[in-house]
């Protein structure tokens, strides 16, 4: 496999997103308790989560923009209780800061250090992680966020835009991600090579996708990716 650049998914590829989201929900709840007590009482964490899910369902046009969904949900929670846009902005800031307090998987940074020395790296995410806030910006030549870009994985556009930024043909770029549909099938359909980061137990076959969408590589962690690429370079 002749790979000339690598793009990475972020959430659940470089760090687990669930603990960060939980912390963000708790931090938001505490912020509301201090600044918007009537809304905090009406929307404890479970109710806020349900509201956010409902807002997302009711506004499919912003399905690619989790930040917009969150701000809309905060407006729906706060404005009827007499709070204003300043409180919406403050609540979002509290949530978003905690959302970016991620803890990378142990294999992530050593792999990025090694891969960055050998390949241009890019990030392609449907989420709203802030690489500057997280402190990982320096690893990546660029990061494409579905919210800024205007469409999300698995549609080919965002993958092709990444290839254009790299000045490479899709077949020269390897996309690495955890999500079978968004990352593997999406990258495959755009013509990229794809590595499925499978930290769980399921096999690709068990997922039931059609055979042509199978990943080029299956890795259990990012250290394996470094090893496999080094081996394939050695025989290329
Ligand atoms: Mg992911």
PDB file of C-alpha atoms and ligand atoms in Angstrom:
ATOM      1  CA  UNK A   1       0.000   0.000   0.000  1.00  0.00           C
ATOM      2  CA  UNK A   2       1.606   3.269  -1.129  1.00  0.00           C
ATOM      3  CA  UNK A   3       0.375   5.923   1.294  1.00  0.00           C
ATOM      4  CA  UNK A   4       1.538   9.523   0.998  1.00  0.00           C
ATOM      5  CA  UNK A   5      -0.618  11.185   3.674  1.00  0.00           C
ATOM      6  CA  UNK A   6      -2.942  10.242   6.536  1.00  0.00           C
ATOM      7  CA  UNK A   7      -6.184  11.797   7.708  1.00  0.00           C
ATOM      8  CA  UNK A   8      -7.564  11.097  11.174  1.00  0.00           C
ATOM      9  CA  UNK A   9     -10.989  11.083  12.676  1.00  0.00           C
ATOM     10  CA  UNK A  10     -10.805  12.671  16.155  1.00  0.00           C
ATOM     11  CA  UNK A  11     -13.521  11.616  18.651  1.00  0.00           C
ATOM     12  CA  UNK A  12     -13.158   7.963  19.677  1.00  0.00           C
ATOM     13  CA  UNK A  13     -10.074   7.694  17.473  1.00  0.00           C
ATOM     14  CA  UNK A  14      -7.562   9.868  19.365  1.00  0.00           C
ATOM     15  CA  UNK A  15      -9.551  10.082  22.617  1.00  0.00           C
ATOM     16  CA  UNK A  16     -12.756   8.592  24.035  1.00  0.00           C
ATOM     17  CA  UNK A  17     -15.544  11.123  23.693  1.00  0.00           C
ATOM     18  CA  UNK A  18     -18.018   9.726  26.270  1.00  0.00           C
ATOM     19  CA  UNK A  19     -16.096  10.843  29.403  1.00  0.00           C
ATOM     20  CA  UNK A  20     -15.571  14.325  27.948  1.00  0.00           C
ATOM     21  CA  UNK A  21     -19.264  14.655  27.060  1.00  0.00           C
ATOM     22  CA  UNK A  22     -20.292  13.511  30.512  1.00  0.00           C
ATOM     23  CA  UNK A  23     -17.952  16.043  32.102  1.00  0.00           C
ATOM     24  CA  UNK A  24     -19.281  18.747  29.772  1.00  0.00           C
ATOM     25  CA  UNK A  25     -22.879  17.965  30.727  1.00  0.00           C
ATOM     26  CA  UNK A  26     -21.972  18.110  34.407  1.00  0.00           C
ATOM     27  CA  UNK A  27     -20.057  21.367  33.982  1.00  0.00           C
ATOM     28  CA  UNK A  28     -22.982  22.886  32.079  1.00  0.00           C
ATOM     29  CA  UNK A  29     -25.365  21.763  34.792  1.00  0.00           C
ATOM     30  CA  UNK A  30     -23.195  23.370  37.471  1.00  0.00           C
ATOM     31  CA  UNK A  31     -22.893  26.588  35.441  1.00  0.00           C
ATOM     32  CA  UNK A  32     -26.667  26.766  35.018  1.00  0.00           C
ATOM     33  CA  UNK A  33     -27.135  26.101  38.723  1.00  0.00           C
ATOM     34  CA  UNK A  34     -24.938  29.108  39.520  1.00  0.00           C
ATOM     35  CA  UNK A  35     -26.142  31.509  36.802  1.00  0.00           C
ATOM     36  CA  UNK A  36     -29.583  30.341  35.609  1.00  0.00           C
ATOM     37  CA  UNK A  37     -31.121  28.436  38.538  1.00  0.00           C
ATOM     38  CA  UNK A  38     -34.660  28.341  37.121  1.00  0.00           C
ATOM     39  CA  UNK A  39     -33.399  26.686  33.923  1.00  0.00           C
ATOM     40  CA  UNK A  40     -31.156  24.351  35.930  1.00  0.00           C
ATOM     41  CA  UNK A  41     -34.159  23.196  37.907  1.00  0.00           C
ATOM     42  CA  UNK A  42     -36.248  22.651  34.775  1.00  0.00           C
ATOM     43  CA  UNK A  43     -33.434  20.865  32.923  1.00  0.00           C
ATOM     44  CA  UNK A  44     -31.368  18.509  35.033  1.00  0.00           C
ATOM     45  CA  UNK A  45     -28.763  16.557  33.034  1.00  0.00           C
ATOM     46  CA  UNK A  46     -31.143  13.893  31.658  1.00  0.00           C
ATOM     47  CA  UNK A  47     -33.743  16.459  30.623  1.00  0.00           C
ATOM     48  CA  UNK A  48     -31.097  18.651  28.989  1.00  0.00           C
ATOM     49  CA  UNK A  49     -29.828  15.641  27.051  1.00  0.00           C
ATOM     50  CA  UNK A  50     -33.352  14.818  25.891  1.00  0.00           C
ATOM     51  CA  UNK A  51     -33.925  18.444  24.873  1.00  0.00           C
ATOM     52  CA  UNK A  52     -30.713  18.503  22.882  1.00  0.00           C
ATOM     53  CA  UNK A  53     -31.667  15.246  21.123  1.00  0.00           C
ATOM     54  CA  UNK A  54     -35.106  16.607  20.300  1.00  0.00           C
ATOM     55  CA  UNK A  55     -33.642  19.845  18.926  1.00  0.00           C
ATOM     56  CA  UNK A  56     -31.266  17.782  16.774  1.00  0.00           C
ATOM     57  CA  UNK A  57     -34.169  15.724  15.421  1.00  0.00           C
ATOM     58  CA  UNK A  58     -36.264  18.788  14.700  1.00  0.00           C
ATOM     59  CA  UNK A  59     -33.451  20.567  12.835  1.00  0.00           C
ATOM     60  CA  UNK A  60     -31.913  18.104  10.377  1.00  0.00           C
ATOM     61  CA  UNK A  61     -30.457  21.053   8.437  1.00  0.00           C
ATOM     62  CA  UNK A  62     -27.852  21.457  11.209  1.00  0.00           C
ATOM     63  CA  UNK A  63     -27.152  17.731  11.626  1.00  0.00           C
ATOM     64  CA  UNK A  64     -23.499  18.456  10.719  1.00  0.00           C
ATOM     65  CA  UNK A  65     -23.112  21.161  13.381  1.00  0.00           C
ATOM     66  CA  UNK A  66     -23.178  19.935  16.991  1.00  0.00           C
ATOM     67  CA  UNK A  67     -22.304  23.412  18.283  1.00  0.00           C
ATOM     68  CA  UNK A  68     -25.348  24.934  16.580  1.00  0.00           C
ATOM     69  CA  UNK A  69     -27.533  22.132  17.967  1.00  0.00           C
ATOM     70  CA  UNK A  70     -26.234  22.772  21.462  1.00  0.00           C
ATOM     71  CA  UNK A  71     -26.753  26.542  21.277  1.00  0.00           C
ATOM     72  CA  UNK A  72     -30.285  26.029  19.956  1.00  0.00           C
ATOM     73  CA  UNK A  73     -31.041  23.634  22.821  1.00  0.00           C
ATOM     74  CA  UNK A  74     -29.659  26.147  25.328  1.00  0.00           C
ATOM     75  CA  UNK A  75     -31.844  28.871  23.856  1.00  0.00           C
ATOM     76  CA  UNK A  76     -34.885  26.582  24.178  1.00  0.00           C
ATOM     77  CA  UNK A  77     -33.988  25.882  27.816  1.00  0.00           C
ATOM     78  CA  UNK A  78     -33.018  29.391  28.905  1.00  0.00           C
ATOM     79  CA  UNK A  79     -35.135  31.962  27.084  1.00  0.00           C
ATOM     80  CA  UNK A  80     -38.535  30.752  28.390  1.00  0.00           C
ATOM     81  CA  UNK A  81     -37.167  31.155  31.942  1.00  0.00           C
ATOM     82  CA  UNK A  82     -36.301  34.802  31.411  1.00  0.00           C
ATOM     83  CA  UNK A  83     -32.611  34.448  30.587  1.00  0.00           C
ATOM     84  CA  UNK A  84     -31.030  36.006  27.506  1.00  0.00           C
ATOM     85  CA  UNK A  85     -28.390  35.533  24.849  1.00  0.00           C
ATOM     86  CA  UNK A  86     -25.566  36.415  27.257  1.00  0.00           C
ATOM     87  CA  UNK A  87     -26.519  33.463  29.432  1.00  0.00           C
ATOM     88  CA  UNK A  88     -26.837  31.212  26.371  1.00  0.00           C
ATOM     89  CA  UNK A  89     -23.312  32.232  25.331  1.00  0.00           C
ATOM     90  CA  UNK A  90     -21.944  31.756  28.861  1.00  0.00           C
ATOM     91  CA  UNK A  91     -23.543  28.332  29.197  1.00  0.00           C
ATOM     92  CA  UNK A  92     -22.178  27.255  25.825  1.00  0.00           C
ATOM     93  CA  UNK A  93     -18.689  28.456  26.733  1.00  0.00           C
ATOM     94  CA  UNK A  94     -18.783  26.410  29.957  1.00  0.00           C
ATOM     95  CA  UNK A  95     -19.984  23.324  28.074  1.00  0.00           C
ATOM     96  CA  UNK A  96     -17.522  23.692  25.208  1.00  0.00           C
ATOM     97  CA  UNK A  97     -14.478  24.197  27.433  1.00  0.00           C
ATOM     98  CA  UNK A  98     -15.227  20.923  29.241  1.00  0.00           C
ATOM     99  CA  UNK A  99     -15.974  19.143  25.971  1.00  0.00           C
ATOM    100  CA  UNK A 100     -12.391  19.896  24.913  1.00  0.00           C
ATOM    101  CA  UNK A 101     -10.873  18.518  28.120  1.00  0.00           C
ATOM    102  CA  UNK A 102     -10.204  15.171  26.491  1.00  0.00           C
ATOM    103  CA  UNK A 103      -7.730  12.518  27.548  1.00  0.00           C
ATOM    104  CA  UNK A 104      -6.003  10.902  24.610  1.00  0.00           C
ATOM    105  CA  UNK A 105      -5.712   7.129  24.374  1.00  0.00           C
ATOM    106  CA  UNK A 106      -2.262   6.040  25.539  1.00  0.00           C
ATOM    107  CA  UNK A 107      -1.284   4.990  22.012  1.00  0.00           C
ATOM    108  CA  UNK A 108      -2.433   8.204  20.311  1.00  0.00           C
ATOM    109  CA  UNK A 109       0.359  10.711  20.901  1.00  0.00           C
ATOM    110  CA  UNK A 110       3.282   8.293  20.402  1.00  0.00           C
ATOM    111  CA  UNK A 111       1.691   7.252  17.082  1.00  0.00           C
ATOM    112  CA  UNK A 112       1.080  10.838  15.992  1.00  0.00           C
ATOM    113  CA  UNK A 113       4.698  11.715  16.861  1.00  0.00           C
ATOM    114  CA  UNK A 114       6.002   8.912  14.681  1.00  0.00           C
ATOM    115  CA  UNK A 115       3.573   9.385  11.820  1.00  0.00           C
ATOM    116  CA  UNK A 116       3.992  13.147  11.681  1.00  0.00           C
ATOM    117  CA  UNK A 117       7.678  12.639  10.966  1.00  0.00           C
ATOM    118  CA  UNK A 118       6.844  10.540   7.892  1.00  0.00           C
ATOM    119  CA  UNK A 119       3.535  11.776   6.519  1.00  0.00           C
ATOM    120  CA  UNK A 120       1.503  14.952   6.239  1.00  0.00           C
ATOM    121  CA  UNK A 121      -1.420  14.530   8.653  1.00  0.00           C
ATOM    122  CA  UNK A 122      -4.914  15.993   8.467  1.00  0.00           C
ATOM    123  CA  UNK A 123      -8.006  15.776  10.662  1.00  0.00           C
ATOM    124  CA  UNK A 124     -11.546  15.167   9.423  1.00  0.00           C
ATOM    125  CA  UNK A 125     -14.253  15.314  12.051  1.00  0.00           C
ATOM    126  CA  UNK A 126     -18.011  15.487  12.290  1.00  0.00           C
ATOM    127  CA  UNK A 127     -17.589  16.675  15.882  1.00  0.00           C
ATOM    128  CA  UNK A 128     -16.665  20.086  17.212  1.00  0.00           C
ATOM    129  CA  UNK A 129     -13.377  19.401  18.981  1.00  0.00           C
ATOM    130  CA  UNK A 130     -11.037  22.392  19.119  1.00  0.00           C
ATOM    131  CA  UNK A 131      -7.509  21.135  18.375  1.00  0.00           C
ATOM    132  CA  UNK A 132      -6.017  24.392  19.666  1.00  0.00           C
ATOM    133  CA  UNK A 133      -7.785  24.065  23.009  1.00  0.00           C
ATOM    134  CA  UNK A 134      -6.819  20.388  23.209  1.00  0.00           C
ATOM    135  CA  UNK A 135      -3.206  21.180  22.342  1.00  0.00           C
ATOM    136  CA  UNK A 136      -2.891  18.894  19.313  1.00  0.00           C
ATOM    137  CA  UNK A 137      -3.020  21.439  16.488  1.00  0.00           C
ATOM    138  CA  UNK A 138       0.692  21.115  15.747  1.00  0.00           C
ATOM    139  CA  UNK A 139       0.287  17.540  14.560  1.00  0.00           C
ATOM    140  CA  UNK A 140      -2.017  18.442  11.703  1.00  0.00           C
ATOM    141  CA  UNK A 141      -1.529  20.426   8.515  1.00  0.00           C
ATOM    142  CA  UNK A 142      -5.251  21.133   8.516  1.00  0.00           C
ATOM    143  CA  UNK A 143      -8.453  20.066  10.180  1.00  0.00           C
ATOM    144  CA  UNK A 144     -11.777  19.885   8.395  1.00  0.00           C
ATOM    145  CA  UNK A 145     -14.815  20.211  10.610  1.00  0.00           C
ATOM    146  CA  UNK A 146     -18.208  19.249   9.244  1.00  0.00           C
ATOM    147  CA  UNK A 147     -19.724  22.329  10.913  1.00  0.00           C
ATOM    148  CA  UNK A 148     -17.431  24.727   8.999  1.00  0.00           C
ATOM    149  CA  UNK A 149     -17.279  22.668   5.859  1.00  0.00           C
ATOM    150  CA  UNK A 150     -21.062  22.384   5.541  1.00  0.00           C
ATOM    151  CA  UNK A 151     -21.397  18.636   5.104  1.00  0.00           C
ATOM    152  CA  UNK A 152     -20.376  15.649   7.134  1.00  0.00           C
ATOM    153  CA  UNK A 153     -18.865  12.203   6.765  1.00  0.00           C
ATOM    154  CA  UNK A 154     -19.778   9.779   5.209  1.00  0.00           C
ATOM    155  CA  UNK A 155     -20.504  12.051   2.198  1.00  0.00           C
ATOM    156  CA  UNK A 156     -17.432  12.087  -0.064  1.00  0.00           C
ATOM    157  CA  UNK A 157     -17.080  15.898  -0.240  1.00  0.00           C
ATOM    158  CA  UNK A 158     -15.194  16.382   3.009  1.00  0.00           C
ATOM    159  CA  UNK A 159     -12.790  13.522   2.212  1.00  0.00           C
ATOM    160  CA  UNK A 160     -12.159  14.916  -1.270  1.00  0.00           C
ATOM    161  CA  UNK A 161     -11.587  18.387   0.184  1.00  0.00           C
ATOM    162  CA  UNK A 162      -8.919  16.875   2.447  1.00  0.00           C
ATOM    163  CA  UNK A 163      -7.213  15.238  -0.556  1.00  0.00           C
ATOM    164  CA  UNK A 164      -7.315  18.577  -2.382  1.00  0.00           C
ATOM    165  CA  UNK A 165      -5.647  20.270   0.603  1.00  0.00           C
ATOM    166  CA  UNK A 166      -2.942  17.627   0.496  1.00  0.00           C
ATOM    167  CA  UNK A 167      -2.579  17.887  -3.279  1.00  0.00           C
ATOM    168  CA  UNK A 168      -2.918  14.116  -3.540  1.00  0.00           C
ATOM    169  CA  UNK A 169      -5.194  11.645  -5.293  1.00  0.00           C
ATOM    170  CA  UNK A 170      -7.663   9.919  -2.930  1.00  0.00           C
ATOM    171  CA  UNK A 171      -5.961   6.540  -3.412  1.00  0.00           C
ATOM    172  CA  UNK A 172      -2.733   8.032  -1.994  1.00  0.00           C
ATOM    173  CA  UNK A 173      -4.411   9.037   1.268  1.00  0.00           C
ATOM    174  CA  UNK A 174      -5.206   6.753   4.198  1.00  0.00           C
ATOM    175  CA  UNK A 175      -8.106   7.738   6.462  1.00  0.00           C
ATOM    176  CA  UNK A 176      -8.056   6.350   9.992  1.00  0.00           C
ATOM    177  CA  UNK A 177     -11.223   6.240  12.080  1.00  0.00           C
ATOM    178  CA  UNK A 178     -13.330   4.242  14.498  1.00  0.00           C
ATOM    179  CA  UNK A 179     -16.735   4.565  12.900  1.00  0.00           C
ATOM    180  CA  UNK A 180     -17.481   1.829  10.354  1.00  0.00           C
ATOM    181  CA  UNK A 181     -20.108   3.815   8.439  1.00  0.00           C
ATOM    182  CA  UNK A 182     -18.743   7.350   8.735  1.00  0.00           C
ATOM    183  CA  UNK A 183     -15.026   6.662   8.476  1.00  0.00           C
ATOM    184  CA  UNK A 184     -14.542   3.375   6.664  1.00  0.00           C
ATOM    185  CA  UNK A 185     -17.445   3.313   4.221  1.00  0.00           C
ATOM    186  CA  UNK A 186     -17.264   7.087   3.767  1.00  0.00           C
ATOM    187  CA  UNK A 187     -13.536   7.109   2.975  1.00  0.00           C
ATOM    188  CA  UNK A 188     -13.857   4.059   0.760  1.00  0.00           C
ATOM    189  CA  UNK A 189     -16.649   5.639  -1.271  1.00  0.00           C
ATOM    190  CA  UNK A 190     -14.548   8.769  -1.780  1.00  0.00           C
ATOM    191  CA  UNK A 191     -11.702   6.605  -3.111  1.00  0.00           C
ATOM    192  CA  UNK A 192      -9.369   6.893  -0.108  1.00  0.00           C
ATOM    193  CA  UNK A 193      -7.681   3.977   1.588  1.00  0.00           C
ATOM    194  CA  UNK A 194      -9.096   3.355   5.030  1.00  0.00           C
ATOM    195  CA  UNK A 195      -7.940   1.901   8.307  1.00  0.00           C
ATOM    196  CA  UNK A 196     -10.653   0.859  10.729  1.00  0.00           C
ATOM    197  CA  UNK A 197      -9.590   1.506  14.298  1.00  0.00           C
ATOM    198  CA  UNK A 198     -11.468  -1.202  16.119  1.00  0.00           C
ATOM    199  CA  UNK A 199     -10.884  -0.955  19.857  1.00  0.00           C
ATOM    200  CA  UNK A 200     -13.846  -3.265  20.482  1.00  0.00           C
ATOM    201  CA  UNK A 201     -14.587  -6.905  19.911  1.00  0.00           C
ATOM    202  CA  UNK A 202     -16.770  -6.913  16.782  1.00  0.00           C
ATOM    203  CA  UNK A 203     -15.263  -8.076  13.508  1.00  0.00           C
ATOM    204  CA  UNK A 204     -15.905  -6.237  10.243  1.00  0.00           C
ATOM    205  CA  UNK A 205     -17.877  -9.200   8.893  1.00  0.00           C
ATOM    206  CA  UNK A 206     -20.191  -9.120  11.910  1.00  0.00           C
ATOM    207  CA  UNK A 207     -21.162  -5.557  11.059  1.00  0.00           C
ATOM    208  CA  UNK A 208     -22.852  -6.759   7.873  1.00  0.00           C
ATOM    209  CA  UNK A 209     -21.565  -4.203   5.355  1.00  0.00           C
ATOM    210  CA  UNK A 210     -21.274  -5.223   1.710  1.00  0.00           C
ATOM    211  CA  UNK A 211     -17.855  -6.686   0.915  1.00  0.00           C
ATOM    212  CA  UNK A 212     -16.568  -3.845  -1.341  1.00  0.00           C
ATOM    213  CA  UNK A 213     -16.551  -1.447   1.606  1.00  0.00           C
ATOM    214  CA  UNK A 214     -14.165  -3.525   3.726  1.00  0.00           C
ATOM    215  CA  UNK A 215     -11.294  -1.548   5.293  1.00  0.00           C
ATOM    216  CA  UNK A 216      -7.798  -1.835   3.810  1.00  0.00           C
ATOM    217  CA  UNK A 217      -6.427  -2.203   7.333  1.00  0.00           C
ATOM    218  CA  UNK A 218      -7.972  -3.204  10.638  1.00  0.00           C
ATOM    219  CA  UNK A 219      -6.064  -2.036  13.700  1.00  0.00           C
ATOM    220  CA  UNK A 220      -6.708  -2.495  17.400  1.00  0.00           C
ATOM    221  CA  UNK A 221      -4.790   0.639  18.347  1.00  0.00           C
ATOM    222  CA  UNK A 222      -2.669   3.307  16.713  1.00  0.00           C
ATOM    223  CA  UNK A 223       0.629   1.618  17.598  1.00  0.00           C
ATOM    224  CA  UNK A 224      -0.451  -1.186  15.250  1.00  0.00           C
ATOM    225  CA  UNK A 225      -1.019   1.374  12.522  1.00  0.00           C
ATOM    226  CA  UNK A 226       2.557   2.635  12.892  1.00  0.00           C
ATOM    227  CA  UNK A 227       3.891  -0.933  12.726  1.00  0.00           C
ATOM    228  CA  UNK A 228       1.800  -1.920   9.712  1.00  0.00           C
ATOM    229  CA  UNK A 229       2.739   1.166   7.747  1.00  0.00           C
ATOM    230  CA  UNK A 230       6.428   0.680   8.553  1.00  0.00           C
ATOM    231  CA  UNK A 231       6.181  -2.910   7.325  1.00  0.00           C
ATOM    232  CA  UNK A 232       4.348  -1.981   4.129  1.00  0.00           C
ATOM    233  CA  UNK A 233       6.927   0.743   3.421  1.00  0.00           C
ATOM    234  CA  UNK A 234       9.705  -1.767   3.916  1.00  0.00           C
ATOM    235  CA  UNK A 235       8.325  -4.053   1.180  1.00  0.00           C
ATOM    236  CA  UNK A 236       7.174  -1.254  -1.167  1.00  0.00           C
TER     237      UNK A 236
HETATM  238 MG1  LIG B   1     -14.977   8.870  15.718  1.00  0.00          MG
END
